């Protein structure tokens, strides 16, 4: 599904009596998200990203602007009719329901319009198919038998997953086959008995003037009949099996959320959001409750699940690494306004303004207030850059260099430099960084090279002109060099 | 860590322990003992050994001794009226008041404006004296009272009158008790509801669960600890019912010398209050019977709750 948002605005009304002014949480928010795309809303706390998500979900009202799902305007549609799936920051799993019940919750009591099928025959056919596999199934049953109190449940669970059948059916098979004495003959007689039953059922239908096609649809006068009905328990079973497979929760269906790890709980929340085959999947900081290692593996999983289910997804986060690593495109927000929409690498390499440039990248960008005189950029008395022309003469600018663009080196490849006093040394695992200061910036970050010998207090920081980004001082817009 | 020289703790506890022992524990044991004493006289403190005769008399197996004046009426009424009435009152008022309180609490919780106002409004009956409440209900349901006037009826509800039927009287008792019991339950339920994370309802809304489904699939299970607490305490209170009847009716029954509105506690109160030292042992028997009933029902509720309660 294609998501189109036009001029979205959200104002939280203040209280004039108590002197609380209105707060504009989001304004001028327009975006087009293509079918199957994973888009990340990225920004610091309070930038309005969650508000946008809740407006898409229909849990917060829109002040002005429109939201379209494909070409349908759903701005005023209540959330239950939008067909969105939402994964909450703290998952909001129902604590009193087990994983199965949590995942199945959105499907219970819902109505579907389907072809009328003969479910008895489908059930018997499946049963016979299972019985034909009886040696395999007995292997599964005996694997669990006697090991535990919950052995029957685990065996039934595995049968259901392996053969993709509802639990009612796997229970029936389990009951028949758990007895070791059951011989091949007994299984055969069961197969024969249920084949008879199918024939009887078919005859009964024929007498009433119905016929059945190969997909078990009921036909009258060669017309397929349809009916609106409550979704059946067996159908819910199959859907739960489907999403549980996607999120790899096969062995946890009958546990309570409190018995699961954070990552598993999160997958339950995703499964619950996916079971209704939502048109739009919304993820509200889904990784913030996980520890660092789990966060990395889970975000890759989210990416995989999203690609498999091909559902259009909006992902909210304040963590740039998350957004940069898994999103197709990212939207960077500041104070409710879009600062840039781009694919992750380009947003990093080619930021449109100083906010985006300094928000993205760890360690962050080094910024210096500078002045242009003729074609030279000066930070204090240091000439740091030379422009091609005099167009910017007299302009106040923000001169900035990525940490990897400042080098402490002896071979003078670069013409210009700044000086800084050594302040600190930080280890970030693979990378190490030096923190220096001077009168223009008290925290200059420099990537540390292994061959460097720290033997002085003051260093010359040579500027790699290719890593320089220049912004207007007035509005923070990028000046392209 | 367990220390042996924990005498300091015992010294701090001593005042309350001594008071508890004197005024709670001793009377409790004494009640059991007295209920089994033969010919016990409360005023003289005399008895002649242990027996089951008191219980037999209470349950009508043997007649009560004829030297106690006016005992046969109440004793007969214990089995005929007091026990059934206690059960009927409990099993009618407790479920109705719990369900009503739950509904009112959910409604109060769902409104934004005037929420505090309604909360206070619904709580006021709790700080009113039940005897006073009973008397006001008595006025409302009197023959020329408000209730008859509004519904244009000509019925006798609370007067000592041949036309006051048993069920008329019981209806007023039910209403009085339910009205008086609602506030505390509402208070507990509202505070319980406010402890449920709003996220669950947002999630349910996204999952297109109807309001009704949200109520029975989310609210009721998550409120189950409060529901258990309320149902146990209100069953106990129900079994102990007496004040409502004393406040509503001037007598024990719908007509002069009838005992048909008797309850177990009413019986106990009467026998203690009779002024002759002989009937106290029957009061003790009644109290022990009530104790056993409450014990059994509370135990049952705990058993049921093990399966149904989510904490």
mmCIF file with all atom_site columns, C-alpha atoms in Angstrom, chain B residues 129-141 158-159 169 172-173 176-177 241-252 261 263 266 269:
data_model
loop_
_atom_site.group_PDB
_atom_site.id
_atom_site.type_symbol
_atom_site.label_atom_id
_atom_site.label_alt_id
_atom_site.label_comp_id
_atom_site.label_asym_id
_atom_site.label_entity_id
_atom_site.label_seq_id
_atom_site.pdbx_PDB_ins_code
_atom_site.Cartn_x
_atom_site.Cartn_y
_atom_site.Cartn_z
_atom_site.occupancy
_atom_site.B_iso_or_equiv
_atom_site.pdbx_formal_charge
_atom_site.auth_seq_id
_atom_site.auth_comp_id
_atom_site.auth_asym_id
_atom_site.auth_atom_id
_atom_site.pdbx_PDB_model_num
ATOM 1  C CA . UNK B 1 129 ? -24.497 5.592   59.233 1.00 0.00 ? 129 UNK B CA 1
ATOM 2  C CA . UNK B 1 130 ? -26.290 2.465   58.061 1.00 0.00 ? 130 UNK B CA 1
ATOM 3  C CA . UNK B 1 131 ? -28.984 2.779   60.721 1.00 0.00 ? 131 UNK B CA 1
ATOM 4  C CA . UNK B 1 132 ? -29.691 6.302   59.478 1.00 0.00 ? 132 UNK B CA 1
ATOM 5  C CA . UNK B 1 133 ? -29.740 5.009   55.903 1.00 0.00 ? 133 UNK B CA 1
ATOM 6  C CA . UNK B 1 134 ? -32.162 2.295   56.965 1.00 0.00 ? 134 UNK B CA 1
ATOM 7  C CA . UNK B 1 135 ? -34.448 4.818   58.615 1.00 0.00 ? 135 UNK B CA 1
ATOM 8  C CA . UNK B 1 136 ? -34.464 7.013   55.508 1.00 0.00 ? 136 UNK B CA 1
ATOM 9  C CA . UNK B 1 137 ? -35.250 3.975   53.350 1.00 0.00 ? 137 UNK B CA 1
ATOM 10 C CA . UNK B 1 138 ? -37.992 3.195   55.881 1.00 0.00 ? 138 UNK B CA 1
ATOM 11 C CA . UNK B 1 139 ? -39.504 6.630   55.263 1.00 0.00 ? 139 UNK B CA 1
ATOM 12 C CA . UNK B 1 140 ? -39.174 6.327   51.476 1.00 0.00 ? 140 UNK B CA 1
ATOM 13 C CA . UNK B 1 141 ? -40.856 2.914   51.474 1.00 0.00 ? 141 UNK B CA 1
ATOM 14 C CA . UNK B 1 158 ? -41.773 -1.914  55.800 1.00 0.00 ? 158 UNK B CA 1
ATOM 15 C CA . UNK B 1 159 ? -44.668 -1.453  58.223 1.00 0.00 ? 159 UNK B CA 1
ATOM 16 C CA . UNK B 1 169 ? -39.801 -6.504  52.911 1.00 0.00 ? 169 UNK B CA 1
ATOM 17 C CA . UNK B 1 172 ? -36.453 -3.150  50.430 1.00 0.00 ? 172 UNK B CA 1
ATOM 18 C CA . UNK B 1 173 ? -33.709 -4.912  52.397 1.00 0.00 ? 173 UNK B CA 1
ATOM 19 C CA . UNK B 1 176 ? -30.952 -0.778  51.110 1.00 0.00 ? 176 UNK B CA 1
ATOM 20 C CA . UNK B 1 177 ? -27.968 -3.118  51.355 1.00 0.00 ? 177 UNK B CA 1
ATOM 21 C CA . UNK B 1 241 ? -25.985 -8.638  57.788 1.00 0.00 ? 241 UNK B CA 1
ATOM 22 C CA . UNK B 1 242 ? -28.151 -7.315  60.571 1.00 0.00 ? 242 UNK B CA 1
ATOM 23 C CA . UNK B 1 243 ? -27.932 -3.529  60.833 1.00 0.00 ? 243 UNK B CA 1
ATOM 24 C CA . UNK B 1 244 ? -29.876 -2.879  57.656 1.00 0.00 ? 244 UNK B CA 1
ATOM 25 C CA . UNK B 1 245 ? -32.834 -4.818  58.999 1.00 0.00 ? 245 UNK B CA 1
ATOM 26 C CA . UNK B 1 246 ? -32.572 -3.211  62.411 1.00 0.00 ? 246 UNK B CA 1
ATOM 27 C CA . UNK B 1 247 ? -32.569 0.209   60.760 1.00 0.00 ? 247 UNK B CA 1
ATOM 28 C CA . UNK B 1 248 ? -35.426 -0.532  58.381 1.00 0.00 ? 248 UNK B CA 1
ATOM 29 C CA . UNK B 1 249 ? -37.809 -2.417  60.619 1.00 0.00 ? 249 UNK B CA 1
ATOM 30 C CA . UNK B 1 250 ? -38.750 -1.879  64.187 1.00 0.00 ? 250 UNK B CA 1
ATOM 31 C CA . UNK B 1 251 ? -39.151 -5.611  64.620 1.00 0.00 ? 251 UNK B CA 1
ATOM 32 C CA . UNK B 1 252 ? -37.781 -8.993  63.611 1.00 0.00 ? 252 UNK B CA 1
ATOM 33 C CA . UNK B 1 261 ? -36.772 -11.265 58.823 1.00 0.00 ? 261 UNK B CA 1
ATOM 34 C CA . UNK B 1 263 ? -30.682 -13.223 60.259 1.00 0.00 ? 263 UNK B CA 1
ATOM 35 C CA . UNK B 1 266 ? -29.703 -10.710 64.507 1.00 0.00 ? 266 UNK B CA 1
ATOM 36 C CA . UNK B 1 269 ? -27.543 -10.165 69.090 1.00 0.00 ? 269 UNK B CA 1
#
